[in-house]
GROMACS .gro file of C-alpha atoms in nm:
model
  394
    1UNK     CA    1  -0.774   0.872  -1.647
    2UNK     CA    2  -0.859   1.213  -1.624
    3UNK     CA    3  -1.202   1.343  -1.457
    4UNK     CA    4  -1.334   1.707  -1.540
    5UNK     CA    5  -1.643   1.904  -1.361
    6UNK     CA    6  -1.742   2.197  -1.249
    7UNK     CA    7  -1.710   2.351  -0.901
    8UNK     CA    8  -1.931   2.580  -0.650
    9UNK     CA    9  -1.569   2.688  -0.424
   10UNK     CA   10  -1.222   2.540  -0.378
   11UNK     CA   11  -0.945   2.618  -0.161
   12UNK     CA   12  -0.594   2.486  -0.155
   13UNK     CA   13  -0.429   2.379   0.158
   14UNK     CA   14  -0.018   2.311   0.089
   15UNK     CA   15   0.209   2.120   0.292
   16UNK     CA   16   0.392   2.258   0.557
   17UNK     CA   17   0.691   2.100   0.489
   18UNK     CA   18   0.705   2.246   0.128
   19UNK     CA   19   0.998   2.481   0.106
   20UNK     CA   20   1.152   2.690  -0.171
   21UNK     CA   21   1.206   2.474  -0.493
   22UNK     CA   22   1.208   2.152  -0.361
   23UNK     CA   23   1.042   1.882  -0.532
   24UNK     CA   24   0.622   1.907  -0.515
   25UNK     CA   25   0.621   1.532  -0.610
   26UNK     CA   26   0.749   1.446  -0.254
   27UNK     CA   27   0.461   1.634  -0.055
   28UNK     CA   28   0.121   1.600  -0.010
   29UNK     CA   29  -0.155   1.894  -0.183
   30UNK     CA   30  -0.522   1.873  -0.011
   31UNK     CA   31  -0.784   2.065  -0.190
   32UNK     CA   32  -1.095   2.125  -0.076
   33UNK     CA   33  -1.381   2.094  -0.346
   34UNK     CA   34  -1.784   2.201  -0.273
   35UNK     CA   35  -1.962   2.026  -0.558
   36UNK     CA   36  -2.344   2.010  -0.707
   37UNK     CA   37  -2.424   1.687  -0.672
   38UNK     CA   38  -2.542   1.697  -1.046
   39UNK     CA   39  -2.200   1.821  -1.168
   40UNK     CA   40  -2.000   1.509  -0.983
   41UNK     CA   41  -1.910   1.271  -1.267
   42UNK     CA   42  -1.990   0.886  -1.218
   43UNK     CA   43  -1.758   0.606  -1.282
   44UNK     CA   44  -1.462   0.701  -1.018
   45UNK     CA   45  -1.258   0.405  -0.913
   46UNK     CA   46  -1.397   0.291  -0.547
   47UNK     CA   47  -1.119   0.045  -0.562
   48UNK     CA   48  -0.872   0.204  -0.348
   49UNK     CA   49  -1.140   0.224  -0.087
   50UNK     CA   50  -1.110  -0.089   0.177
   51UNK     CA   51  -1.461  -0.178   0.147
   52UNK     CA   52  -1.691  -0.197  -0.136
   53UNK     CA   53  -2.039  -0.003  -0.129
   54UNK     CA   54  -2.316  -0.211   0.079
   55UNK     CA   55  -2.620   0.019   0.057
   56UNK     CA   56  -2.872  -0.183   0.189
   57UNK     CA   57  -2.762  -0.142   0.545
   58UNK     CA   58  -2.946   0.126   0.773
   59UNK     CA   59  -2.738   0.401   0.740
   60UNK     CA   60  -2.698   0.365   0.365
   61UNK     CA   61  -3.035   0.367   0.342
   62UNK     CA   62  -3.057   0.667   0.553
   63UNK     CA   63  -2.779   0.815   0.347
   64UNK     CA   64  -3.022   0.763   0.012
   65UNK     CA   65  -3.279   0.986   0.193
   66UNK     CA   66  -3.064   1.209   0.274
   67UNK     CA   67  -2.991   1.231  -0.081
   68UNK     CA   68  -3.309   1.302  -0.187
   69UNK     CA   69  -3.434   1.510   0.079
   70UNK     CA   70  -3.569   1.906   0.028
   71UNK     CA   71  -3.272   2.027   0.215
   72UNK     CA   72  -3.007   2.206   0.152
   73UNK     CA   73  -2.765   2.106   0.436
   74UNK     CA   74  -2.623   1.790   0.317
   75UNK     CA   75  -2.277   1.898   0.285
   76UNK     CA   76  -2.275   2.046   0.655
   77UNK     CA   77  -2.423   1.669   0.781
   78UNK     CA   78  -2.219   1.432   0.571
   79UNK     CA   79  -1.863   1.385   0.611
   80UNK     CA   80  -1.803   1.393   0.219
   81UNK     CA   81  -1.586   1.211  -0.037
   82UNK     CA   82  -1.224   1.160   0.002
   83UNK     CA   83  -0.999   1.117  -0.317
   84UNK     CA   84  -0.689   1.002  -0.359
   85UNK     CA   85  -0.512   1.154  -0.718
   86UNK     CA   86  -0.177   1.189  -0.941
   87UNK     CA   87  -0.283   1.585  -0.988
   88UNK     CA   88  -0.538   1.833  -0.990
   89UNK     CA   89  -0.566   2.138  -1.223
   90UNK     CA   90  -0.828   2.413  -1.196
   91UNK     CA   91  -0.941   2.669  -1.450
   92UNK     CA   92  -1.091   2.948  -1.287
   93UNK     CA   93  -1.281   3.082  -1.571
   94UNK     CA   94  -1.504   2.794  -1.607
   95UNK     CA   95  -1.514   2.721  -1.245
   96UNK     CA   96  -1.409   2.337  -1.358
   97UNK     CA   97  -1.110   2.125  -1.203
   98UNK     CA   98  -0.940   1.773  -1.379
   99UNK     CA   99  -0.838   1.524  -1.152
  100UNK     CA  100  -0.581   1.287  -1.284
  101UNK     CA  101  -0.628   0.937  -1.094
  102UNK     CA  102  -0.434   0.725  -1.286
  103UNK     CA  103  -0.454   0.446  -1.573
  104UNK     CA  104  -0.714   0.222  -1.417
  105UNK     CA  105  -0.648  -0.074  -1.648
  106UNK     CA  106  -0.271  -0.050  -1.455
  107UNK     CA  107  -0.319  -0.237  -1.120
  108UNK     CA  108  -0.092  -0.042  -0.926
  109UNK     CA  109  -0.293   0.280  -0.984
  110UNK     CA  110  -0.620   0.143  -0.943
  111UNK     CA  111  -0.497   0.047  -0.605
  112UNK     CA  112  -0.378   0.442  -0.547
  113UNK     CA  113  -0.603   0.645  -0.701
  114UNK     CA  114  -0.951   0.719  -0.680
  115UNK     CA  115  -1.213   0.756  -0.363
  116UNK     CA  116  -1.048   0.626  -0.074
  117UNK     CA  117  -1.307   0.793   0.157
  118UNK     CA  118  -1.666   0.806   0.113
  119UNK     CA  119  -1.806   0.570  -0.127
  120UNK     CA  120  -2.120   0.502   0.061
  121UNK     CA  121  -2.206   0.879   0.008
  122UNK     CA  122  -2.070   0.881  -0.376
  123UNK     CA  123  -2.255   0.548  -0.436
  124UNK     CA  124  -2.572   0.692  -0.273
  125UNK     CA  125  -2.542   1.014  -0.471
  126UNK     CA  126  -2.495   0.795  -0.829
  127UNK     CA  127  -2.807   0.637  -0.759
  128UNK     CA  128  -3.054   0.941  -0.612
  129UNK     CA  129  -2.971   1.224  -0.744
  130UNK     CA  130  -3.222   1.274  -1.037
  131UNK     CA  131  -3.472   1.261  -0.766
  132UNK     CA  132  -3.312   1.532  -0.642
  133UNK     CA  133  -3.624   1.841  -0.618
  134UNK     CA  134  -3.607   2.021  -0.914
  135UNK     CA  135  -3.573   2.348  -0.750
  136UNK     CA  136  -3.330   2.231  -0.526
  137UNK     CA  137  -2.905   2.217  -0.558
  138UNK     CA  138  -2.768   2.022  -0.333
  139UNK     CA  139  -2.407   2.034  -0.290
  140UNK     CA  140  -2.135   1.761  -0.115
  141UNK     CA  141  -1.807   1.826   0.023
  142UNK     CA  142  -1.491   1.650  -0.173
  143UNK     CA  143  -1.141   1.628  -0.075
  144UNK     CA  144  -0.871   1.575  -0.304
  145UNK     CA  145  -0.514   1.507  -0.192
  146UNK     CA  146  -0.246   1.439  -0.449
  147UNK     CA  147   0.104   1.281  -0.421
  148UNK     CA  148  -0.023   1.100  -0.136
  149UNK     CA  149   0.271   0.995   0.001
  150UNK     CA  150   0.152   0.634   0.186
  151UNK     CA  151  -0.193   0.566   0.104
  152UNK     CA  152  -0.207   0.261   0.336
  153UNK     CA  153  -0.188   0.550   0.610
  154UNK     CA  154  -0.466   0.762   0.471
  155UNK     CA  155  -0.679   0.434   0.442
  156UNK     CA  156  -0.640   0.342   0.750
  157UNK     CA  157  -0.690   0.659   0.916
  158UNK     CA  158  -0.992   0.725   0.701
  159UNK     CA  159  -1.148   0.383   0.683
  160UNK     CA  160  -0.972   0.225   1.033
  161UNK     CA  161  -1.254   0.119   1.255
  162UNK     CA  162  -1.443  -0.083   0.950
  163UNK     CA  163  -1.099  -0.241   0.812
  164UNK     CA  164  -0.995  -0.390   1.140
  165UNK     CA  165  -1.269  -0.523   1.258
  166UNK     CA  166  -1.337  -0.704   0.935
  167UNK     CA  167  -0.969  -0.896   1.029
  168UNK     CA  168  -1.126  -0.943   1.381
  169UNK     CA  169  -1.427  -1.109   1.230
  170UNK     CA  170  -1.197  -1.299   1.012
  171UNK     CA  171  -1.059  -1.450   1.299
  172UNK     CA  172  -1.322  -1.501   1.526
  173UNK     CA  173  -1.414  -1.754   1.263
  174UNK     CA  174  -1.093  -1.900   1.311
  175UNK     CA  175  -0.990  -1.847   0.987
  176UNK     CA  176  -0.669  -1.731   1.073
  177UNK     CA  177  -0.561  -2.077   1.265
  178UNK     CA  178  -0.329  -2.219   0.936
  179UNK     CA  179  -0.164  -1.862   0.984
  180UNK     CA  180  -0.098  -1.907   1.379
  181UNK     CA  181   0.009  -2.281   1.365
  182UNK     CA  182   0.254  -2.169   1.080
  183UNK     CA  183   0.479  -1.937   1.317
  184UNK     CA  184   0.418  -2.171   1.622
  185UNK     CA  185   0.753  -2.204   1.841
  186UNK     CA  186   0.845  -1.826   1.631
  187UNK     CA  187   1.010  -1.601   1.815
  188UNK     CA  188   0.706  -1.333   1.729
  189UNK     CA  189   0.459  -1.606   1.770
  190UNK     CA  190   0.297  -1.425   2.060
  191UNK     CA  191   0.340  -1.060   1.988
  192UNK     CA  192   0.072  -1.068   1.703
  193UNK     CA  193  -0.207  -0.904   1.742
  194UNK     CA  194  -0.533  -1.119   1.551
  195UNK     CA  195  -0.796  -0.871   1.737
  196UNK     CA  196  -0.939  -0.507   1.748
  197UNK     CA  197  -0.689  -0.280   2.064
  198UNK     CA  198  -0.462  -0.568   2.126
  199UNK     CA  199  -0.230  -0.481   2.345
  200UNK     CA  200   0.103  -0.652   2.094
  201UNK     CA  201   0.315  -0.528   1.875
  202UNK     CA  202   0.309  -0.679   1.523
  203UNK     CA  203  -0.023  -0.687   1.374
  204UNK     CA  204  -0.150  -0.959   1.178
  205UNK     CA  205  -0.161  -0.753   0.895
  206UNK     CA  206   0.200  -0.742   0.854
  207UNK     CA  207   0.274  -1.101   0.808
  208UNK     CA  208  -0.048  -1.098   0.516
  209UNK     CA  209   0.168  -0.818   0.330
  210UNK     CA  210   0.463  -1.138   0.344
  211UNK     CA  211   0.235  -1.325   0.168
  212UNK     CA  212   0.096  -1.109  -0.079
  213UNK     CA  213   0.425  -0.976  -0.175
  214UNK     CA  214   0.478  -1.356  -0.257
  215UNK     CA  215   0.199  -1.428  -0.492
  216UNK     CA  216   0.266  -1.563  -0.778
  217UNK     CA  217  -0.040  -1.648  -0.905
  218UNK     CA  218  -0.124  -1.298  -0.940
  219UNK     CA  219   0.255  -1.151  -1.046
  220UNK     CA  220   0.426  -1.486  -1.169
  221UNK     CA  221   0.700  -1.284  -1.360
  222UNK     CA  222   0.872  -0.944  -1.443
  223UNK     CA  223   0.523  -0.761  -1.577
  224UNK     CA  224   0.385  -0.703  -1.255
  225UNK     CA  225   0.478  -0.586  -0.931
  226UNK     CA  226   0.267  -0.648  -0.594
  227UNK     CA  227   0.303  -0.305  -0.482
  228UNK     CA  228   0.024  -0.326  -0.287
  229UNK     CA  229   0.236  -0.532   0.031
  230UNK     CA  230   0.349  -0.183   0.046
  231UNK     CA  231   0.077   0.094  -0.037
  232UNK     CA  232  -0.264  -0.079  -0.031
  233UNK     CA  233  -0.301  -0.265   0.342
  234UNK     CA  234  -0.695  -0.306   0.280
  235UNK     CA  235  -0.641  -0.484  -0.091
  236UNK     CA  236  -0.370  -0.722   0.058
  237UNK     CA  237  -0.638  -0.839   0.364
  238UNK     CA  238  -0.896  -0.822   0.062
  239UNK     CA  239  -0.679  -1.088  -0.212
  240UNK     CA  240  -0.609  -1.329   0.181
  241UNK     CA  241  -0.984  -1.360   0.248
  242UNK     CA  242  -1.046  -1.447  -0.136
  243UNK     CA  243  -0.787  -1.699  -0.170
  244UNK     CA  244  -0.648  -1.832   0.182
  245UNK     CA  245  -0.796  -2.198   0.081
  246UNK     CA  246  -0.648  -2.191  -0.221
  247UNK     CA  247  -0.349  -2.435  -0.226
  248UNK     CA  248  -0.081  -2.142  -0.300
  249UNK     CA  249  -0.202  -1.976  -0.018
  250UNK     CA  250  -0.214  -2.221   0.187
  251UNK     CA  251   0.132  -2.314   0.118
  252UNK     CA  252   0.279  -1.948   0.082
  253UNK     CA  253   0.129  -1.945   0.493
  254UNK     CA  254   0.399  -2.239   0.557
  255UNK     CA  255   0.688  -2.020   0.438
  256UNK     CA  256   0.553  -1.745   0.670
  257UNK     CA  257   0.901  -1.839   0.889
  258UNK     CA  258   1.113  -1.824   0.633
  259UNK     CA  259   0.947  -1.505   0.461
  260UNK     CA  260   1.022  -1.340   0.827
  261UNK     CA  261   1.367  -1.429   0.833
  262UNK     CA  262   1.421  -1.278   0.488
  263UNK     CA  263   1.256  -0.954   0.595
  264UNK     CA  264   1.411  -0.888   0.908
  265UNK     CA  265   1.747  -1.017   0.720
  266UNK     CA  266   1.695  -0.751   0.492
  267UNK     CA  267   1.627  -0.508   0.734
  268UNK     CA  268   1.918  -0.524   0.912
  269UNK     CA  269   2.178  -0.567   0.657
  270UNK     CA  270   2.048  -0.318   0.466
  271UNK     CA  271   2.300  -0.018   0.629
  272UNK     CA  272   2.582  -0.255   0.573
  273UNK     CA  273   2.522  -0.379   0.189
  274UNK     CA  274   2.440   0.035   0.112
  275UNK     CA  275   2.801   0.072   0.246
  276UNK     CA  276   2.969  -0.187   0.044
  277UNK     CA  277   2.766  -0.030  -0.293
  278UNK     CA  278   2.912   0.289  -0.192
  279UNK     CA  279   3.266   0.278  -0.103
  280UNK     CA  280   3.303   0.120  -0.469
  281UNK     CA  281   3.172   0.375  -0.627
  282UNK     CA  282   3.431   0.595  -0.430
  283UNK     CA  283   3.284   0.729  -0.121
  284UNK     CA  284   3.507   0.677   0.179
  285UNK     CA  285   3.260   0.769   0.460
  286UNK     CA  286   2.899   0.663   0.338
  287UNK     CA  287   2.650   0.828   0.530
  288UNK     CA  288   2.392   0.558   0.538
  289UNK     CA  289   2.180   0.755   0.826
  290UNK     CA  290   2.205   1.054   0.634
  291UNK     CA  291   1.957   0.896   0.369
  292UNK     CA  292   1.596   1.023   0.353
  293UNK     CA  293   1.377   0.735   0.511
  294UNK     CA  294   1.652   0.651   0.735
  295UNK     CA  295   1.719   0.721   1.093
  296UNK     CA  296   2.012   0.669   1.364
  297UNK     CA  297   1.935   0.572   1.661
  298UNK     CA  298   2.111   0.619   1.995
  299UNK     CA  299   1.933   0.359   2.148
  300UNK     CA  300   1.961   0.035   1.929
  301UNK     CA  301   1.613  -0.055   1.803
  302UNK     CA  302   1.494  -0.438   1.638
  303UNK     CA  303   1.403  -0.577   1.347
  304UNK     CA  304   1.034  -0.614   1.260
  305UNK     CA  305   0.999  -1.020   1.327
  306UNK     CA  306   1.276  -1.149   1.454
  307UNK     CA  307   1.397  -0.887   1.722
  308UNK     CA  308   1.765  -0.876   1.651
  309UNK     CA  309   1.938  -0.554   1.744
  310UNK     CA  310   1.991  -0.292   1.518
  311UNK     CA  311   2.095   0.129   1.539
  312UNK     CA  312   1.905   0.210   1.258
  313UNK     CA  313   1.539   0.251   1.182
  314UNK     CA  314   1.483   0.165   0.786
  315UNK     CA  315   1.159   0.219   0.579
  316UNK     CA  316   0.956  -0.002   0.444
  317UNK     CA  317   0.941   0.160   0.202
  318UNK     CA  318   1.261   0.084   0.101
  319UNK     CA  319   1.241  -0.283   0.229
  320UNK     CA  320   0.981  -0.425   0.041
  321UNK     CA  321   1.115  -0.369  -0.350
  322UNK     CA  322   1.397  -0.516  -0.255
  323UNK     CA  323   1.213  -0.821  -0.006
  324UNK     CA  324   0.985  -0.834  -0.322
  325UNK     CA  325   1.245  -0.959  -0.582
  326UNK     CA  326   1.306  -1.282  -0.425
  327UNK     CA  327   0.947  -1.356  -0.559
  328UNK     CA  328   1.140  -1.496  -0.856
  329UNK     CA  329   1.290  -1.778  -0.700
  330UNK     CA  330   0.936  -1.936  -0.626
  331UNK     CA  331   0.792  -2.237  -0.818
  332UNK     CA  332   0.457  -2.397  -0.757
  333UNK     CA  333   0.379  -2.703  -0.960
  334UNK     CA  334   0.107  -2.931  -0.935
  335UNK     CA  335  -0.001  -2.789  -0.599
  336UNK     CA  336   0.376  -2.823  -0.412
  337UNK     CA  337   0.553  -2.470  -0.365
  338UNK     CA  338   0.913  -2.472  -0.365
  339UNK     CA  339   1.220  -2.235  -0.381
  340UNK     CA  340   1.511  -2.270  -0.663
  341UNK     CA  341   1.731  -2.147  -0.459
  342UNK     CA  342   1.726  -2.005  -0.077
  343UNK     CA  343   1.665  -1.713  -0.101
  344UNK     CA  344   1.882  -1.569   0.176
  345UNK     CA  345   2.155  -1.739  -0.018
  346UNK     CA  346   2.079  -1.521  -0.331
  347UNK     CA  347   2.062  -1.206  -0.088
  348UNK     CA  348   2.413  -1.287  -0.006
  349UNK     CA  349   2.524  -1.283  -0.360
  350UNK     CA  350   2.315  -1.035  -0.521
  351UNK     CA  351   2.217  -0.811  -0.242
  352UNK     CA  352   2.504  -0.520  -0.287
  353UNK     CA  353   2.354  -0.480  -0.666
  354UNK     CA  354   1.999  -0.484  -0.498
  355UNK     CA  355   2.072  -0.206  -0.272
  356UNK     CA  356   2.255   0.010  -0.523
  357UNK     CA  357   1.974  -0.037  -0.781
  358UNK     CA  358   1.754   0.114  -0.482
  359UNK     CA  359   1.902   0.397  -0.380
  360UNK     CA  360   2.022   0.510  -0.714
  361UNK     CA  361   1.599   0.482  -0.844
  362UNK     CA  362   1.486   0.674  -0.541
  363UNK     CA  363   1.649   0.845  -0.217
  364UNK     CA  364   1.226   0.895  -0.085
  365UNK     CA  365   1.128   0.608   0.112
  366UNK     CA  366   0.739   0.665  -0.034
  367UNK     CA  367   0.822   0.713  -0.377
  368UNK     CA  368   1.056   0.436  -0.374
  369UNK     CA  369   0.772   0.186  -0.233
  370UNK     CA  370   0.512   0.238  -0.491
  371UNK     CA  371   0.728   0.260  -0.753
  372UNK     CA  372   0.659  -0.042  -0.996
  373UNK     CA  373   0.949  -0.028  -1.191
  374UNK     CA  374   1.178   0.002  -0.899
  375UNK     CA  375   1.025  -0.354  -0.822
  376UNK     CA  376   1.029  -0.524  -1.124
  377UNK     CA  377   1.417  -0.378  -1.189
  378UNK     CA  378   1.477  -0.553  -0.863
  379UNK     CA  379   1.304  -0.874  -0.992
  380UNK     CA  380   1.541  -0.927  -1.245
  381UNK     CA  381   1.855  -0.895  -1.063
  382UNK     CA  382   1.748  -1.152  -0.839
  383UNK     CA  383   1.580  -1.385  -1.154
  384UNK     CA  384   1.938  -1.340  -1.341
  385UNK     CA  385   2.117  -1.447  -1.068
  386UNK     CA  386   1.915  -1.747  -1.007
  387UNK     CA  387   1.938  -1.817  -1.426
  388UNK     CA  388   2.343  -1.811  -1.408
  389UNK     CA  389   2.332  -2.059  -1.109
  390UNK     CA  390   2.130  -2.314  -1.267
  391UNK     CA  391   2.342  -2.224  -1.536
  392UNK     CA  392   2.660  -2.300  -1.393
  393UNK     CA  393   2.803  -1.967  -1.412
  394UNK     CA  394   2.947  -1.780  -1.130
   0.00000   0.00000   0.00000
């Protein structure tokens, strides 16, 4: 989806770490957009944005004045509108930019592109600026940064005080009790942090992107990917305080333990399995630290859950497309959730080919975590593996 309108100024602010020829898709572009108010078009995707719109608080209300006000300073007062897009283009001779922000109908994009920053001030803007004075323009401030590299970053930088303290709310009404009794006697059972500045490691958020990465109610097969455990932080706490009664959710909490174990498993096999995949294709040193996303530590480091040992520091980004294919060996029938086969078992078997398929898609940890067809690809190693077992096929 493309969006086209005119502008007052822009300027272009390129990454620093941008050198030579190297490829643009891997770093970040910020422009900086002063627009009429009138010009800015309606119907941008507020779904990337961790809250929805409430504008009958006080300060949307205040923001609606504001709006409408004979003044001309609004874009000095108001912070502005933040987007998050695939591209911009600008032609200079009719002052007009097109932002590309992705196929909405697609689920993935519609969880990546569009205001991530701002929608109180876009929403109030939709709704009061034909009452705007006549005689008056009134201009507001937009930012638009494309190949954003992690949105869940961005979000939470941009949106971090409002998103975490809707999880602290969540639990103050105890609603995250079937979550703590699930890890009781876990290693990592008290180093989650359920509250706003608590003082532990692992944040409760982390073990809601196990879940979601696990829901197969929403991506029950090989035509969707939940690439949103990855990129979209706000939109996995979003789908657990919508369904965390249901029955799948309240079973998927169960396998929290086991969901941990696979992760961290993952995690810190990974260097090992990326060693095997590449001395048989004929490299007799593999340089597994030497891989973008990937770091060597001289001081051994731990897993994410679990806190085993480990000398290298691995992306996420990397983690979760491969973590995410073991979706297919989930079943939930008549209300009981069960596994076809273990999957750590099928990681044994199947986790060289994993690997290899990961690396050869994408050496960028970022790219390689929002990229849906990296996940489903990785879906259907695991699925085929799991169809030749209950085959009877080796």
């Amino acid at each position: 989806m493309a969006v086209k309108f005119k502008v007052e100024a822009l300027r272009t602010l390129a990454s620093p770490y941008r050198r030579g020829k190297e490829d643009e898709s891997s770093f970040e572009t910020i422009y900086y957009l002063l627009v009429d108010m009138k010009e800015l078009p309606a119907g941008i995707s507020l779904d990337v944005n961790p809250r929805k719109p409430k504008m009958t608080t006080n300060v949307a209300k205040s923001l609606l004045n504001a709006v409408v006000e004979p003044t001309t300073d609004f874009y000095i007062n108001n912070r502005g509108i933040v987007i998050s897009a695939k591209s911009l283009s600008f032609n200079s001779s009719e002052s007009e930019v097109t932002i590309d922000i992705g196929d909405q109908e697609d689920e993935t994009d519609r969880h990546l592109y569009g205001i991530l920053d701002g929608g109180h001030t876009y929403t109030a803007i939709m709704m009061k600026r034909d009452a705007v004075p006549a005689d008056i323009r009134k201009f507001v401030r937009v930012e638009v940064i494309t190949n954003v590299q992690t949105v869940t970053r961005l979000s939470d930088a941009r949106n971090t005080s409002l998103q975490v303290s809707d999880m602290a709310l969540f639990n103050l009404d105890d609603k995250f009790e079937n979550v703590k009794e699930a890890i009781l006697g876990q290693p990592y059972a008290n180093q989650i942090a359920y509250k706003d500045n608590e003082d532990k490691p692992i944040h409760v958020s982390e073990l809601l992107r196990l879940i979601y990465t696990f829901d197969i109610e929403r991506y029950p097969d090989d035509s969707a990917a939940p690439v949103q455990s990855y990129s979209g932080k706000a939109q996995v706490f979003k789908r657990y305080r919508d369904a965390f009664e249901t029955p799948l959710y309240q079973a998927l909490v169960k396998q929290l333990p086991l969901l941990a174990e696979l992760y961290d498993t993952i995690e810190r096999e990974l260097p090992e399995k990326y060693k095997d995949y590449k001395k048989a294709m004929g490299v007799s040193i593999p340089r597994f630290g030497g891989v973008r996303g990937i770091e060597t530590l001289e001081n051994e480091t731990t897993t994410e859950f679990l806190s085993i040992p480990t000398k290298y520091s691995v992306s996420s980004g990397y983690i979760y497309p491969i973590f995410g294919a073991f979706r297919s060996l989930l079943c939930f029938e008549q209300g009981t959730l069960s596994w076809i086969f273990n999957p750590l078992e099928i990681w044994d078997e199947v986790g060289v080919s994993i690997v290899q398929n990961t690396f050869e898609t994408s050496t960028n940890p970022q790219l390689a975590g929002k990229d849906k067809q990296l996940w489903l690809a990785n879906y259907r190693i695991v699925e085929t593996q799991s169809l030749r077992k209950q085959l009877g096929r080796k």
